[in-house]
PDB file of C-alpha atoms and ligand atoms in Angstrom:
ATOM      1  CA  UNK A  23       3.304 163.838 -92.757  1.00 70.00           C
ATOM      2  CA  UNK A  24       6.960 165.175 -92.825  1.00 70.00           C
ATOM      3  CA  UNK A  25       9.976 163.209 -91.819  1.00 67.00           C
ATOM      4  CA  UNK A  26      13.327 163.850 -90.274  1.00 73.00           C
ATOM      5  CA  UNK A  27      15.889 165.588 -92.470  1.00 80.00           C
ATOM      6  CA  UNK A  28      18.857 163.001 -93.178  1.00 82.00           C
ATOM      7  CA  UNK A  29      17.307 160.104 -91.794  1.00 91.00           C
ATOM      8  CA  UNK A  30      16.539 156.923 -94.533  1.00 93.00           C
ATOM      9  CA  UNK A  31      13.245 154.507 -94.607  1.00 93.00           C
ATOM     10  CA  UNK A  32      15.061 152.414 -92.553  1.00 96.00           C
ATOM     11  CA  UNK A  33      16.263 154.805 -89.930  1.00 94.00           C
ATOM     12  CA  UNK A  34      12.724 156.687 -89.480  1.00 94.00           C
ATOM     13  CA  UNK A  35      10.713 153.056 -89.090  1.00 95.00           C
ATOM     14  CA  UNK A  36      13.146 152.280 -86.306  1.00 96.00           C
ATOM     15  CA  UNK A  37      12.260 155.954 -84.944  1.00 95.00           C
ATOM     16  CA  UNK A  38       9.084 155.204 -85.416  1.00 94.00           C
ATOM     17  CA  UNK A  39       8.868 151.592 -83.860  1.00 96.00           C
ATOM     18  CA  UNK A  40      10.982 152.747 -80.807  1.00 97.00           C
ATOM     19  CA  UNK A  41       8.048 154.864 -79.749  1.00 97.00           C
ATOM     20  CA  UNK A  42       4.980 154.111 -78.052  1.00 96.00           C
ATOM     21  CA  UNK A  43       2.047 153.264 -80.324  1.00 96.00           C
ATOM     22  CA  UNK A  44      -0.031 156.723 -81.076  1.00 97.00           C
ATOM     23  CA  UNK A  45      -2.875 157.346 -79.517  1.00 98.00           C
ATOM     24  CA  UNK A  46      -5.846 156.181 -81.880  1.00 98.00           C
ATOM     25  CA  UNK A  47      -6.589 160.137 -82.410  1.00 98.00           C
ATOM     26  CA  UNK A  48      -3.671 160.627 -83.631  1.00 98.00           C
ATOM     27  CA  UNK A  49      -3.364 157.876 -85.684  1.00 98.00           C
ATOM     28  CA  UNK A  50      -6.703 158.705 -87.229  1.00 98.00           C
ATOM     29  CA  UNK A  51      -5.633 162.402 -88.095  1.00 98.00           C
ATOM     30  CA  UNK A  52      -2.709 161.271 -89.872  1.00 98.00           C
ATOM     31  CA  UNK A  53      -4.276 158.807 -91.762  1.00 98.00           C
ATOM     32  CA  UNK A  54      -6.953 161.373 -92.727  1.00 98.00           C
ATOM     33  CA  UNK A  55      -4.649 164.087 -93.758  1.00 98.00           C
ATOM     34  CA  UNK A  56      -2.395 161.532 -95.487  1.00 97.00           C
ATOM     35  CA  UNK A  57      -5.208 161.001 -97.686  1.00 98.00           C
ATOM     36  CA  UNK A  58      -4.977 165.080 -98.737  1.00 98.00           C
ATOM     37  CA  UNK A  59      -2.058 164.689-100.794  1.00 97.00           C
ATOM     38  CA  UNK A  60       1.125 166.236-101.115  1.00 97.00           C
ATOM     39  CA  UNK A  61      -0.190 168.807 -98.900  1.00 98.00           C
ATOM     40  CA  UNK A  62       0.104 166.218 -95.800  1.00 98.00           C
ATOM     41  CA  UNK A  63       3.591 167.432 -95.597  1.00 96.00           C
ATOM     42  CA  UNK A  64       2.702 170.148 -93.425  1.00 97.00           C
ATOM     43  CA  UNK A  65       1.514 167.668 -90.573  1.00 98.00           C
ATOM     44  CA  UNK A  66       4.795 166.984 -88.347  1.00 97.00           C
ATOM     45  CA  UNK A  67       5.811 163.482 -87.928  1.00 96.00           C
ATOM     46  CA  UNK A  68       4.748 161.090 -84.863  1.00 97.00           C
ATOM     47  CA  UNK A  69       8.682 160.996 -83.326  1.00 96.00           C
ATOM     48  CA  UNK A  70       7.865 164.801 -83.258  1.00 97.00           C
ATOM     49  CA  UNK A  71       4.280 164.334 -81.951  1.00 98.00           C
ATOM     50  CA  UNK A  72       6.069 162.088 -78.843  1.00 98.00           C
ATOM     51  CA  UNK A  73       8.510 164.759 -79.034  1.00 98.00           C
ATOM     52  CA  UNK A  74       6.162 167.769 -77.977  1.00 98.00           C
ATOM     53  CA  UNK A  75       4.350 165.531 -75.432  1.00 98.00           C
ATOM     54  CA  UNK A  76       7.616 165.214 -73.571  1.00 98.00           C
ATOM     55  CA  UNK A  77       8.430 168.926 -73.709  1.00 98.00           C
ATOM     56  CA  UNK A  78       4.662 169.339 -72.891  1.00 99.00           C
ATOM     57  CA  UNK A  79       5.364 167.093 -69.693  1.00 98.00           C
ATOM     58  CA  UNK A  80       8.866 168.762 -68.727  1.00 98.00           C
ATOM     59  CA  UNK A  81       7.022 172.098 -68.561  1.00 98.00           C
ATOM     60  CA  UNK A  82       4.013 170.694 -66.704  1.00 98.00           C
ATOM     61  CA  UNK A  83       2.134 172.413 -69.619  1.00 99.00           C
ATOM     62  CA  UNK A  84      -1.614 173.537 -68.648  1.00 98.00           C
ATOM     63  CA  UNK A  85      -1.510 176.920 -71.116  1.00 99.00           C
ATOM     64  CA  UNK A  86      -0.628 176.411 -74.583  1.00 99.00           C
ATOM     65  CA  UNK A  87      -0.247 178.610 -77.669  1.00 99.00           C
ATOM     66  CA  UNK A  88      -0.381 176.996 -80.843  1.00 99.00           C
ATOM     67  CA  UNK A  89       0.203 179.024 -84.007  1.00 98.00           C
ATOM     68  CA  UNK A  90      -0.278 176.634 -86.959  1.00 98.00           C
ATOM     69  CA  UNK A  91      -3.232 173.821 -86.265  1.00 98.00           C
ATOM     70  CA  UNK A  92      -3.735 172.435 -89.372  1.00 98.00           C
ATOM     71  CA  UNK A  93      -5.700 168.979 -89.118  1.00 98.00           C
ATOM     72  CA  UNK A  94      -4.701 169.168 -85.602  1.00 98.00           C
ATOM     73  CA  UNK A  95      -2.060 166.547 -84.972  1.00 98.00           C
ATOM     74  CA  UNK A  96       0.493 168.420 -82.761  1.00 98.00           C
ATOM     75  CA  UNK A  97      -2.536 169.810 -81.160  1.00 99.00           C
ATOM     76  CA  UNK A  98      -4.068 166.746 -80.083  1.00 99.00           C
ATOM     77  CA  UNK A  99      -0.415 165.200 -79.173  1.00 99.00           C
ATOM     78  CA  UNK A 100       0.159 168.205 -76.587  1.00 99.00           C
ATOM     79  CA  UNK A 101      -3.704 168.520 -75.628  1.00 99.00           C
ATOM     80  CA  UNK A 102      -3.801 164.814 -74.429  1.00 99.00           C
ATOM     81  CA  UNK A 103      -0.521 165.132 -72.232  1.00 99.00           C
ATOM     82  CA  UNK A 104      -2.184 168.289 -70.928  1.00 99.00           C
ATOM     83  CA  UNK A 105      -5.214 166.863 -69.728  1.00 98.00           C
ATOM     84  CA  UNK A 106      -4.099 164.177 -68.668  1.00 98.00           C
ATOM     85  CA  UNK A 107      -1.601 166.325 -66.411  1.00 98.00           C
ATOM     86  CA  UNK A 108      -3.866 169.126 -65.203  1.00 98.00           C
ATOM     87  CA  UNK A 109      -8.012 167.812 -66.339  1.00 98.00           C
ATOM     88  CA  UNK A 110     -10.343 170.228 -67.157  1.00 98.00           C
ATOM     89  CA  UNK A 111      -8.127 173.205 -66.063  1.00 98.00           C
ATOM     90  CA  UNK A 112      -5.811 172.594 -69.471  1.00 99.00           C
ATOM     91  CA  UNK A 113      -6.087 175.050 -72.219  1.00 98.00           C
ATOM     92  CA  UNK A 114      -4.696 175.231 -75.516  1.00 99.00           C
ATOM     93  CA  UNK A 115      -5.042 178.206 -77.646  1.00 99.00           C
ATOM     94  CA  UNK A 116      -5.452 177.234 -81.374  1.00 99.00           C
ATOM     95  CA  UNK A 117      -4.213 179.770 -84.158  1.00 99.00           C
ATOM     96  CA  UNK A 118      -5.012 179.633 -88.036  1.00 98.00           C
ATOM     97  CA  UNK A 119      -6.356 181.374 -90.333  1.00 98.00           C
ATOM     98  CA  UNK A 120      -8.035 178.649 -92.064  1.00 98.00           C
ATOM     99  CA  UNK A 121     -11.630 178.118 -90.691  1.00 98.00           C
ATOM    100  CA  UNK A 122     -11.923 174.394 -93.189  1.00 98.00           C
ATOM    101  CA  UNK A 123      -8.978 173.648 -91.123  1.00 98.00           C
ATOM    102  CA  UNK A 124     -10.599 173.953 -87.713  1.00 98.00           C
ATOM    103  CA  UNK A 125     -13.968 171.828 -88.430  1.00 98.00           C
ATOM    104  CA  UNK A 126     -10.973 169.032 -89.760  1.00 98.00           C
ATOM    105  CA  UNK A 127      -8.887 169.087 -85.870  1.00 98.00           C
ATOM    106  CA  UNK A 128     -12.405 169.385 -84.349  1.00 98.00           C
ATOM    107  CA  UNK A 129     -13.063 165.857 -85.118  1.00 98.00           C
ATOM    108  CA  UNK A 130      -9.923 164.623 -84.187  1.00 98.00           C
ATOM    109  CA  UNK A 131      -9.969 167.262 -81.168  1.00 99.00           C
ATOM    110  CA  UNK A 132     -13.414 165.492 -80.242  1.00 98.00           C
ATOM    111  CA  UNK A 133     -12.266 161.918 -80.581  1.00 98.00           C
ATOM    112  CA  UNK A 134      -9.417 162.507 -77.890  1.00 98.00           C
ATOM    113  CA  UNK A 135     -11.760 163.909 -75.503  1.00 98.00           C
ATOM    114  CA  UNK A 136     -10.076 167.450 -75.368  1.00 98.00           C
ATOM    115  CA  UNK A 137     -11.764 169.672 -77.441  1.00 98.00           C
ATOM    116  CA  UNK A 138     -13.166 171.176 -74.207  1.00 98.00           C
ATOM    117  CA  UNK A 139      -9.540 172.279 -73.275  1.00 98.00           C
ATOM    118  CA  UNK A 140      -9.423 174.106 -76.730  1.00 99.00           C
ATOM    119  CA  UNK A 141      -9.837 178.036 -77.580  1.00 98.00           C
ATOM    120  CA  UNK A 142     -10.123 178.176 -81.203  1.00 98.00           C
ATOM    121  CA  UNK A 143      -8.480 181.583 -82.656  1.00 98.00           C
ATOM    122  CA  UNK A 144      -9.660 182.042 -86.428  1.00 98.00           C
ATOM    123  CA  UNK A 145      -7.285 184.702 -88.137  1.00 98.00           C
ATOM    124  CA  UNK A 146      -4.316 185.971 -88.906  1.00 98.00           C
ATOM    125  CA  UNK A 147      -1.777 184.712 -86.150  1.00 98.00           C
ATOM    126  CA  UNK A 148       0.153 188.202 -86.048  1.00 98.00           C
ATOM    127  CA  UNK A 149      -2.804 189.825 -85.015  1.00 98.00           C
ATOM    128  CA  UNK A 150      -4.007 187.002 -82.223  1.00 98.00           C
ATOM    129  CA  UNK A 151      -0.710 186.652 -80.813  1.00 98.00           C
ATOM    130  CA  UNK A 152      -0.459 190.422 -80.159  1.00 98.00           C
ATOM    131  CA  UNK A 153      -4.021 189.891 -78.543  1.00 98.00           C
ATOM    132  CA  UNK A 154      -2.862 186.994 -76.553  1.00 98.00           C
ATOM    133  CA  UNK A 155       0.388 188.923 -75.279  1.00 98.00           C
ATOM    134  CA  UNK A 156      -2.456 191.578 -73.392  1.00 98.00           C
ATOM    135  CA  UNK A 157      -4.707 188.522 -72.596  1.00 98.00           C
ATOM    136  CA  UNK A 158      -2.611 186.098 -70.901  1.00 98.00           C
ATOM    137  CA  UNK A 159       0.907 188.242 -70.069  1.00 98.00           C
ATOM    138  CA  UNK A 160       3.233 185.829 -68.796  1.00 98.00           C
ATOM    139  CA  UNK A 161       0.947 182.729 -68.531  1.00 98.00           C
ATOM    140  CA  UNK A 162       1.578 180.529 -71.168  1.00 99.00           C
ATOM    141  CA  UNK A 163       3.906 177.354 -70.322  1.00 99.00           C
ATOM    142  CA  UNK A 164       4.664 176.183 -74.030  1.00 99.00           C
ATOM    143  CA  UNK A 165       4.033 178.176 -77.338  1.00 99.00           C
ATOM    144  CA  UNK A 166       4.671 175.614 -80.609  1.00 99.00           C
ATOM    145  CA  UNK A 167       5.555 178.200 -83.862  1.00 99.00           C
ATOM    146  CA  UNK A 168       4.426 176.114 -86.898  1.00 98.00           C
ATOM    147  CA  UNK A 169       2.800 179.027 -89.365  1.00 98.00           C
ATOM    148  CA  UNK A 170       4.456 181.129 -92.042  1.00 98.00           C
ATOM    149  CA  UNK A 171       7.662 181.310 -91.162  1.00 98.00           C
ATOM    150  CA  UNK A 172       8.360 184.916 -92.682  1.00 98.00           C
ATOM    151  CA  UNK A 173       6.496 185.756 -89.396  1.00 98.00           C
ATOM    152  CA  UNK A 174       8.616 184.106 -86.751  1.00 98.00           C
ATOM    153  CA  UNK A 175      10.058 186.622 -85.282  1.00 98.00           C
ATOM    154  CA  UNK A 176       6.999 188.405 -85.175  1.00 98.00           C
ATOM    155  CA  UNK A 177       5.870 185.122 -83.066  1.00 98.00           C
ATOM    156  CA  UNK A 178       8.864 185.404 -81.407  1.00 98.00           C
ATOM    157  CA  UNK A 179       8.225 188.829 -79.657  1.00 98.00           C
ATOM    158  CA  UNK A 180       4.810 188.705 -79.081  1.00 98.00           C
ATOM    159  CA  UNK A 181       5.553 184.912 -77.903  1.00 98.00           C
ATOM    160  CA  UNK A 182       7.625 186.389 -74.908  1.00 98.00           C
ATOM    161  CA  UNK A 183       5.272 188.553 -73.271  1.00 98.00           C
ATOM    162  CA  UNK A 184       2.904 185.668 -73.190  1.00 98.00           C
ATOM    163  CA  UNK A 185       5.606 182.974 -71.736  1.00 98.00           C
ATOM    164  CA  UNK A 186       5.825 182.576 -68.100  1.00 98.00           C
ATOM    165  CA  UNK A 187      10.003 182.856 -66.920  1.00 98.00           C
ATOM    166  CA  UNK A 188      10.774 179.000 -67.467  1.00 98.00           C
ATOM    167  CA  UNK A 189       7.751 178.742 -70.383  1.00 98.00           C
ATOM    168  CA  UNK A 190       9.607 176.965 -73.354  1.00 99.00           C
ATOM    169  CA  UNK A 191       9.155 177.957 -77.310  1.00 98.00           C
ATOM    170  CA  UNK A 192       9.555 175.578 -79.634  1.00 99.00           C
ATOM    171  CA  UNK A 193       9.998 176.669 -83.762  1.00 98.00           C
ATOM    172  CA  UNK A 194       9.747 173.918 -85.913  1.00 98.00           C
ATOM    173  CA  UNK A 195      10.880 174.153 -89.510  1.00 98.00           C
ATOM    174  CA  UNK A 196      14.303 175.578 -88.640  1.00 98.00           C
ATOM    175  CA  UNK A 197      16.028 173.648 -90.985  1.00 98.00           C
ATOM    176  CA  UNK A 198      13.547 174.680 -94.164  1.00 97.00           C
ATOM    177  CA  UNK A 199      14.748 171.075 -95.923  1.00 95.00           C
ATOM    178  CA  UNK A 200      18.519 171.900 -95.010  1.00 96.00           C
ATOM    179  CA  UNK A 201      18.358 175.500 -97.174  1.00 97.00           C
ATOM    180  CA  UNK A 202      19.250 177.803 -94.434  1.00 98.00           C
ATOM    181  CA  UNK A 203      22.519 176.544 -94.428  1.00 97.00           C
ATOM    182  CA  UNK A 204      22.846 177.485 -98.383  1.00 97.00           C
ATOM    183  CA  UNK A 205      23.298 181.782 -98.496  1.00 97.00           C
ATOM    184  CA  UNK A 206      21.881 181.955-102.013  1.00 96.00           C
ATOM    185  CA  UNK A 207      18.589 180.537-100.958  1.00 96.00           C
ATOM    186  CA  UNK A 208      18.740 182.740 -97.864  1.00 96.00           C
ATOM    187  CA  UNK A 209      19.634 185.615-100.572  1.00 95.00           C
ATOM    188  CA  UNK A 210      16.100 184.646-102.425  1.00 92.00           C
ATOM    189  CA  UNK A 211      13.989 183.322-100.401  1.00 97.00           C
ATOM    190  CA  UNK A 212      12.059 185.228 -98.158  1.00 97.00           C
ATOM    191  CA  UNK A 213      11.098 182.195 -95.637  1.00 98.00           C
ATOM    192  CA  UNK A 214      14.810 180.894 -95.583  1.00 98.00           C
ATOM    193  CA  UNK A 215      16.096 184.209 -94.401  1.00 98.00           C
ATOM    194  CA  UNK A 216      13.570 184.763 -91.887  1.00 98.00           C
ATOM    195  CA  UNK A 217      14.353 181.612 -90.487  1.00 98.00           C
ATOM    196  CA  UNK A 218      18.193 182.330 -90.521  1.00 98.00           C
ATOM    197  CA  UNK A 219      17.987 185.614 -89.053  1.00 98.00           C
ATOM    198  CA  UNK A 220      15.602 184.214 -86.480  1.00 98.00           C
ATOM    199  CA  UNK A 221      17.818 181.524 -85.345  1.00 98.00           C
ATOM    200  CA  UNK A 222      20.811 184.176 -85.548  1.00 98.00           C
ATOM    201  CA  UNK A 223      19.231 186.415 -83.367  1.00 98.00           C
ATOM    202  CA  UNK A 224      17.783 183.759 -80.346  1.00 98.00           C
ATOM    203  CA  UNK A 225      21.963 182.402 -79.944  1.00 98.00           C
ATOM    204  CA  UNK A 226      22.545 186.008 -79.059  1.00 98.00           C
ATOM    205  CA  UNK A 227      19.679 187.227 -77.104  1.00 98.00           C
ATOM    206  CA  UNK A 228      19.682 187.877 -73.113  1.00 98.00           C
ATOM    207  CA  UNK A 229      16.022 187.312 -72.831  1.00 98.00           C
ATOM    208  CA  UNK A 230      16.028 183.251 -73.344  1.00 98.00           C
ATOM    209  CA  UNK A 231      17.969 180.080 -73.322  1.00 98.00           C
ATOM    210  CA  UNK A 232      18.082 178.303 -76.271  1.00 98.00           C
ATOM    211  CA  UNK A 233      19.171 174.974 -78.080  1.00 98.00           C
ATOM    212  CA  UNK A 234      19.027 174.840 -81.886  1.00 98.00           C
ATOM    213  CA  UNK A 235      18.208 171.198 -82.929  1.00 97.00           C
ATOM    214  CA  UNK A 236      18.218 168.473 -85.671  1.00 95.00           C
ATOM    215  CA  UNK A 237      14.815 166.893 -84.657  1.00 95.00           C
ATOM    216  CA  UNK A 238      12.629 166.557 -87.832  1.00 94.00           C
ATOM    217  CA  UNK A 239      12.803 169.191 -90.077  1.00 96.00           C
ATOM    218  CA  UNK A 240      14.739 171.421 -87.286  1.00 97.00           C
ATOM    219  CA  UNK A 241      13.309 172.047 -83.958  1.00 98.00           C
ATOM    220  CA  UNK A 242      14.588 175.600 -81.869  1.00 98.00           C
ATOM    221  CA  UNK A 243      13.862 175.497 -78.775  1.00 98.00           C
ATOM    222  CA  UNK A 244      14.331 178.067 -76.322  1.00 99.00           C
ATOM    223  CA  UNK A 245      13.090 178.734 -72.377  1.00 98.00           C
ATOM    224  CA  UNK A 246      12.372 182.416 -71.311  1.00 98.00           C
ATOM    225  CA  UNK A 247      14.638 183.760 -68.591  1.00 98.00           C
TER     226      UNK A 247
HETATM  227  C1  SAM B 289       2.702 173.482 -91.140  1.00 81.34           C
HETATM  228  S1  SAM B 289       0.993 173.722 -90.913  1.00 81.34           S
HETATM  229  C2  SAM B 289       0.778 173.307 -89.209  1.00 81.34           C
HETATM  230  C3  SAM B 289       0.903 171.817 -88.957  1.00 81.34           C
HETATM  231  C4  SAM B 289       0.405 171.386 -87.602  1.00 81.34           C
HETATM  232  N1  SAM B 289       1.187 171.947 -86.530  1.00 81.34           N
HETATM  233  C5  SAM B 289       0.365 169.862 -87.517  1.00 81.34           C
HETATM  234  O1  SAM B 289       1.009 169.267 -86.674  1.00 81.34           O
HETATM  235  O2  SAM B 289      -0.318 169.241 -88.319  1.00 81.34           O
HETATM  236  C6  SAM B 289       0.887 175.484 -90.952  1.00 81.34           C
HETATM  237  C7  SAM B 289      -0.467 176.067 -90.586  1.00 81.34           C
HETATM  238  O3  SAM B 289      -0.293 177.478 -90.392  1.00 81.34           O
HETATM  239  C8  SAM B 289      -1.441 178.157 -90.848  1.00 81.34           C
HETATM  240  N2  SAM B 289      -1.057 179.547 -91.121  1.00 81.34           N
HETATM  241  C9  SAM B 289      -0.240 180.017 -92.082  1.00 81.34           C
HETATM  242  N3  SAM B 289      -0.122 181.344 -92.009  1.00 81.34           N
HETATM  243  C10 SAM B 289      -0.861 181.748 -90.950  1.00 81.34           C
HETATM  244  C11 SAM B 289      -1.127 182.992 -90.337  1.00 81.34           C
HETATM  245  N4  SAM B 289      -0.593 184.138 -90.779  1.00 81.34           N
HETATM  246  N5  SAM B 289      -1.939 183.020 -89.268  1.00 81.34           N
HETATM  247  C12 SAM B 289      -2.479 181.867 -88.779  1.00 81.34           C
HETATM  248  N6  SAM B 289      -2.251 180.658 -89.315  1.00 81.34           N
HETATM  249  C13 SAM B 289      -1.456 180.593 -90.380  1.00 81.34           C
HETATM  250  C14 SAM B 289      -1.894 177.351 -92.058  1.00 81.34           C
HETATM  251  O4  SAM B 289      -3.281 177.570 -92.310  1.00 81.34           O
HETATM  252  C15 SAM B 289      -1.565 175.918 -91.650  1.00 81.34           C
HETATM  253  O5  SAM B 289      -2.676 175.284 -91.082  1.00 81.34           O
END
C-alpha cells in the first residue's frame, strides 16, 4: 500500500491507530495485495480508505465512478459506506482495463457483501468514461480518478458531464512523490506534467470548486458547480 508523502513510521502508525479498525474486507485485500510485491504500491493507504468513506458520506454517495480498481480496496471502502447509506439502490461503476484485476476485487467485493452494488467496466477507461458521460449525464455523486494519470484530464471532462451540480471528484496522485513541484521532471515526464497542467487548469476553471490537498500522495478534490 502507499503512504502519505512527508509523514515518518511514527507519524503514519499514529494516523493509522487514530482511525477506526478496517473493516475485515479491507483488511484482507491489503494483506493480499501486500503479498504482490512492490507492485502493492498502487493500493492507497487505509487513512485514505477512511478518507473516501467520509467524502462518500458528505455526498450521500449512491452513484459512483471509479476509474482505477485494482485489487479493489478504495472500491470496497466507498461501496460499504454506500450500502450501508442507500441498500441495494447503491451502485458503483468499476473501470480497468485489467480483467486478472477484477476476479482479485471480486473476492474482496464478495466478502463485504457489495458486489451486487458493482458494474464492472473492462477496458480502456477513456473510452468507458465517454460511454458513461451519455449513460448516466449528470448522475454520478462521487467519481475517484486513480488510473494513468497522462489521462486525467481526459477523466476530467468526461467526469463532468457525468457529475450531478454538487457531485465531488477526487484525483489522487497529485503530488506524483512530490515531482510536480520540480519543472525538470514536469519537462520529462509525461505523467508529472499531466498532473501539473491538470491541477493548473481546475484553480482556474468556472465549472467547479476545488481544494488541492496534501492527503497521501496528493488528493484534488473538486465539487461541480
Ligand atoms: C493505482 S491503481 C488503482 C488503485 C486502487 N484505486 C486501489 O485503491 O487499490 C491504477 C489502476 O488503473 C488501471 N488502469 C491504468 N490505465 C488504465 C486505463 N487506461 N483504463 C482503465 N484502467 C486503467 C490499472 O490497471 C490499475 O488497476
Amino acid at each position: 500500500m502507499s503512504r502519505s508523502i512527508g509523514l515518518d513510521e511514527t507519524l503514519t502508525a499514529y494516523v493509522r491507530n487514530a482511525n477506526r479498525a478496517e473493516h475485515p474486507a479491507l483488511e484482507a485485500c491489503r494483506t493480499f495485495t501486500d503479498n504482490m510485491g512492490q507492485i502493492s504500491r498502487m493500493q492507497i493507504s487505509p487513512e485514505q480508505g477512511a478518507f473516501l468513506q467520509m467524502c462518500a458520506r458528505l455526498v450521500q454517495a449512491r452513484t459512483v465512478v471509479e476509474i482505477g480498481v485494482f485489487t479493489g480496496y478504495s472500491s470496497t471502502a466507498m461501496l460499504l459506506t454506500m450500502k450501508e447509506l442507500h441498500g441495494e439502490a447503491a451502485k458503483l461503476y468499476a473501470c480497468d482495463i485489467n480483467a486478472d484485476y477484477f476476479r482479485q476485487a471480486t473476492r474482496f467485493w464478495d466478502q463485504a457483501g457489495v458486489t451486487g452494488q458493482v458494474d464492472m467496466r473492462q477496458g480502456d477507461a477513456t473510452e468507458t468514461a465517454k460511454q458513461l458521460a451519455t449513460e448516466i449525464p449528470g448522475q454520478a455523486d462521487l467519481i475517484f480518478v486513480d488510473a494513468d494519470k497522462a489521462n486525467y484530464d481526459t477523466y476530467y471532462e468526461a467526469g463532468l458531464a457525468i457529475l450531478r451540480p454538487g457531485g465531488l471528484f477526487l484525483f489522487d496522485n497529485v503530488l506524483w512523490s512530490g515531482d510536480v513541484a520540480d519543472p525538470r521532471k514536469r519537462e520529462g515526464d509525461r505523467d508529472t506534467a499531466a498532473l501539473y497542467q491538470l491541477a493548473e487548469k481546475i484553480r482556474e476553471d468556472e465549472r467547479v470548486d476545488m481544494a488541492f490537498t496534501a492527503i497521501g500522495d496528493g488528493i484534488l478534490m473538486a465539487t461541480k458547480r
